PDB file of N, CA and C in Angstrom:
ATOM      1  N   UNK M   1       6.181  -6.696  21.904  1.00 72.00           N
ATOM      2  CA  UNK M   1       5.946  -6.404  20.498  1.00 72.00           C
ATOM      3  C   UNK M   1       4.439  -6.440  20.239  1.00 72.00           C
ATOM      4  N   UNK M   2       3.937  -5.274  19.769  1.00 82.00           N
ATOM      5  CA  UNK M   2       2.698  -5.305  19.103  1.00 82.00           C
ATOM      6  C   UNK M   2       2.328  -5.996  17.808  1.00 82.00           C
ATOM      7  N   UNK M   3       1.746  -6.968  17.628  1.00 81.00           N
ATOM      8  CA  UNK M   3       1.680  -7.424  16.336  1.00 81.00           C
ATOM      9  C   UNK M   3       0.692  -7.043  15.223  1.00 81.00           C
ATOM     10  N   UNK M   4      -0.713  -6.030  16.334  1.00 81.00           N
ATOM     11  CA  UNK M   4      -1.434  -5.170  15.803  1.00 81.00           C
ATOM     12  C   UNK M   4      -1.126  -3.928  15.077  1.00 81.00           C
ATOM     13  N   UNK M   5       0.309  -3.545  15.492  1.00 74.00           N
ATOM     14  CA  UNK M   5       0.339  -2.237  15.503  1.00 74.00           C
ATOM     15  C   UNK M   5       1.041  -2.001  13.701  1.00 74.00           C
ATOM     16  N   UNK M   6       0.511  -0.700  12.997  1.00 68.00           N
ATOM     17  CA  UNK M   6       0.614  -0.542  11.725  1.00 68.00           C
ATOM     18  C   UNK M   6       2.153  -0.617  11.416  1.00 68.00           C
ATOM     19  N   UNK M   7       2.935  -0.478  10.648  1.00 68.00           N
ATOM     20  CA  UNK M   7       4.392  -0.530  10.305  1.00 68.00           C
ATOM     21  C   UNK M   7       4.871   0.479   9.253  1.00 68.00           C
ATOM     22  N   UNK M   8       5.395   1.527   9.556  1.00 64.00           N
ATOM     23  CA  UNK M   8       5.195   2.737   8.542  1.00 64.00           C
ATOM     24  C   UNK M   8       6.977   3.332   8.855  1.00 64.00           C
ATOM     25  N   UNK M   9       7.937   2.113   8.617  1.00 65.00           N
ATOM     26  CA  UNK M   9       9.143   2.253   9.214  1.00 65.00           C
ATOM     27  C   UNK M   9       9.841   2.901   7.874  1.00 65.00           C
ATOM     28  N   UNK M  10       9.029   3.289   6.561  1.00 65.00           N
ATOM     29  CA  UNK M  10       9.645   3.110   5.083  1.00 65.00           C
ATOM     30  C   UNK M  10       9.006   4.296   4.497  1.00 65.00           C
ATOM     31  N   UNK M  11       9.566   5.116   3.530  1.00 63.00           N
ATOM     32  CA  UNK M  11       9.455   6.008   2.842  1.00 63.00           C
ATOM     33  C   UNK M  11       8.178   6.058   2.009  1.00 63.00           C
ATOM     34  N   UNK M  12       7.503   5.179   1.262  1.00 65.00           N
ATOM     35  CA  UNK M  12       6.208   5.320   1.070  1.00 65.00           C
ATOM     36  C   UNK M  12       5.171   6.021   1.548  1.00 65.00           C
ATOM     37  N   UNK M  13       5.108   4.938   2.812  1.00 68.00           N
ATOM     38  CA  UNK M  13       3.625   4.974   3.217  1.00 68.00           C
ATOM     39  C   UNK M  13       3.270   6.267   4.238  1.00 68.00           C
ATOM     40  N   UNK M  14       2.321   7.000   4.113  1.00 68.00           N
ATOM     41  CA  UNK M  14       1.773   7.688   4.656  1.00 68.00           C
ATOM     42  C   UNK M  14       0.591   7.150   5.846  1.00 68.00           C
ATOM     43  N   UNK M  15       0.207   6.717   5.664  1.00 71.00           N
ATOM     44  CA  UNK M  15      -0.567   6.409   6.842  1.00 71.00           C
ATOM     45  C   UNK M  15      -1.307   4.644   6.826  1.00 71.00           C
ATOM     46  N   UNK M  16      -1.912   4.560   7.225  1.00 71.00           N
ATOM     47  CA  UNK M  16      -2.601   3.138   7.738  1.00 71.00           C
ATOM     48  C   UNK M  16      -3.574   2.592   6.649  1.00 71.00           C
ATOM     49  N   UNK M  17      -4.363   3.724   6.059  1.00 76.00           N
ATOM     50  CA  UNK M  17      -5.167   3.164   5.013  1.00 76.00           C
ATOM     51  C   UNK M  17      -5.275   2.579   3.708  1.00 76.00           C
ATOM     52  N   UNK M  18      -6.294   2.176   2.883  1.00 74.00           N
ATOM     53  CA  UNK M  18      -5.659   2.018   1.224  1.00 74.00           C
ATOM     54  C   UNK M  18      -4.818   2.609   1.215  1.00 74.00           C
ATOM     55  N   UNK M  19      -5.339   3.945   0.714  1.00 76.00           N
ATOM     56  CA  UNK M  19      -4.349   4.817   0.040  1.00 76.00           C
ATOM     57  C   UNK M  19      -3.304   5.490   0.774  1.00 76.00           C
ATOM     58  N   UNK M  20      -2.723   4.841   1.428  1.00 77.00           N
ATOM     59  CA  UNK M  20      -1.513   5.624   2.365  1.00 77.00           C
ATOM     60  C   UNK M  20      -0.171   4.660   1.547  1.00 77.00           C
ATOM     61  N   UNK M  21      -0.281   4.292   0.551  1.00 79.00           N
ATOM     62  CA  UNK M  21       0.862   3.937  -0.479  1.00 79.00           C
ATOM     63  C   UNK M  21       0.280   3.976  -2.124  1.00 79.00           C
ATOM     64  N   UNK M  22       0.061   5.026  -2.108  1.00 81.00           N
ATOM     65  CA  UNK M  22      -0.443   5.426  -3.606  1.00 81.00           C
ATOM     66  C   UNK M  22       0.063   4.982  -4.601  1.00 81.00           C
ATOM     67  N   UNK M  23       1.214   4.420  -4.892  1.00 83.00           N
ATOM     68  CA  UNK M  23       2.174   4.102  -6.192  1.00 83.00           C
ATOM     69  C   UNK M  23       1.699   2.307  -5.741  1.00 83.00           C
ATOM     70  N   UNK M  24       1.931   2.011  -4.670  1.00 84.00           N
ATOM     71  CA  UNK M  24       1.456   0.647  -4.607  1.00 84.00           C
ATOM     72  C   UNK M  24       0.371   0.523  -5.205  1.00 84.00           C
ATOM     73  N   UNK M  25      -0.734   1.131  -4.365  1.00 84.00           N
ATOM     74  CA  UNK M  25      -2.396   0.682  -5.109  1.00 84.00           C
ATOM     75  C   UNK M  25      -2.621   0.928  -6.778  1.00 84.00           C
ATOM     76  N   UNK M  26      -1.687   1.818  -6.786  1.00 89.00           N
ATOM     77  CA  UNK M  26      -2.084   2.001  -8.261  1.00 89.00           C
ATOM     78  C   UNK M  26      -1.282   0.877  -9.041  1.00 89.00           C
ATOM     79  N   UNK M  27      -0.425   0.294  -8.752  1.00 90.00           N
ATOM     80  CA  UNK M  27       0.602  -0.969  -9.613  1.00 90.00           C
ATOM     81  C   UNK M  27      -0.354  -1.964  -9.389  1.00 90.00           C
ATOM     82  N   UNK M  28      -1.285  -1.832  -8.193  1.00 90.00           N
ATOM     83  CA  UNK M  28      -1.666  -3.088  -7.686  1.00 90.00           C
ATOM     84  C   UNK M  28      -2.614  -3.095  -8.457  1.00 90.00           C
ATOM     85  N   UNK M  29      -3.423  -2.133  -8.872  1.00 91.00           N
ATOM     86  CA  UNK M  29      -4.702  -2.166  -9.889  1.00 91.00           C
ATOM     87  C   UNK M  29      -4.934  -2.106 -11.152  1.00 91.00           C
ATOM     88  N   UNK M  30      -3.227  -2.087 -11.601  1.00 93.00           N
ATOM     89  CA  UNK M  30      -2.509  -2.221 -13.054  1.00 93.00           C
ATOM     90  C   UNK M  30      -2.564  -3.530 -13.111  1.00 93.00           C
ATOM     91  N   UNK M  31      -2.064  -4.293 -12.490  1.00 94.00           N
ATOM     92  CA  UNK M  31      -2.381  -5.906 -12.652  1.00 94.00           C
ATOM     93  C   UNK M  31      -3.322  -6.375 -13.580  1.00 94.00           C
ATOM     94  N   UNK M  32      -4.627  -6.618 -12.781  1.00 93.00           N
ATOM     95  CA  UNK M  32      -5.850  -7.055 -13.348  1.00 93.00           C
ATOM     96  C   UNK M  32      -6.217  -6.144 -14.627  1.00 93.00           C
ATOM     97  N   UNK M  33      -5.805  -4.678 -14.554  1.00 93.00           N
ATOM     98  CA  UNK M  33      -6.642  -4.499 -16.353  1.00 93.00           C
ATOM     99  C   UNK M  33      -5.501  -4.963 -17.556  1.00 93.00           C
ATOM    100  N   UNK M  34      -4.117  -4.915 -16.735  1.00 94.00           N
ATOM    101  CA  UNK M  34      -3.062  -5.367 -17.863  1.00 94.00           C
ATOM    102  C   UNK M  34      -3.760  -6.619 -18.546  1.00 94.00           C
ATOM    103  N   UNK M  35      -4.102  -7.380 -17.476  1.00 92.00           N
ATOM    104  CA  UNK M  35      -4.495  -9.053 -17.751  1.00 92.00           C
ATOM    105  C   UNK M  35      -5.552  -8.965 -19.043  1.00 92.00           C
ATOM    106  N   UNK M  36      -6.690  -7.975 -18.989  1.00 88.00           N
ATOM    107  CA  UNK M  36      -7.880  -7.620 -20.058  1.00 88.00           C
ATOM    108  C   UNK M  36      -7.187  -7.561 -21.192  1.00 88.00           C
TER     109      UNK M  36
END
């Protein structure tokens, strides 16, 4: 088992980077201005 290796076993994610789960990063960056 690689424990390095990326995990892209799920309908989301597109690739390895930030933005390779776009609906994530963007909920994720809803957080902090909700908080404002």
């Amino acid at each position: 088992m690689d424990w390095s290796a990326p995990i892209d076993l799920y309908c989301e994610r597109a690739g390895t980077g930030l933005w390779s789960e776009p609906l994530n990063a963007w909920s994720n960056l809803a957080f902090p201005l909700a908080a404002l």
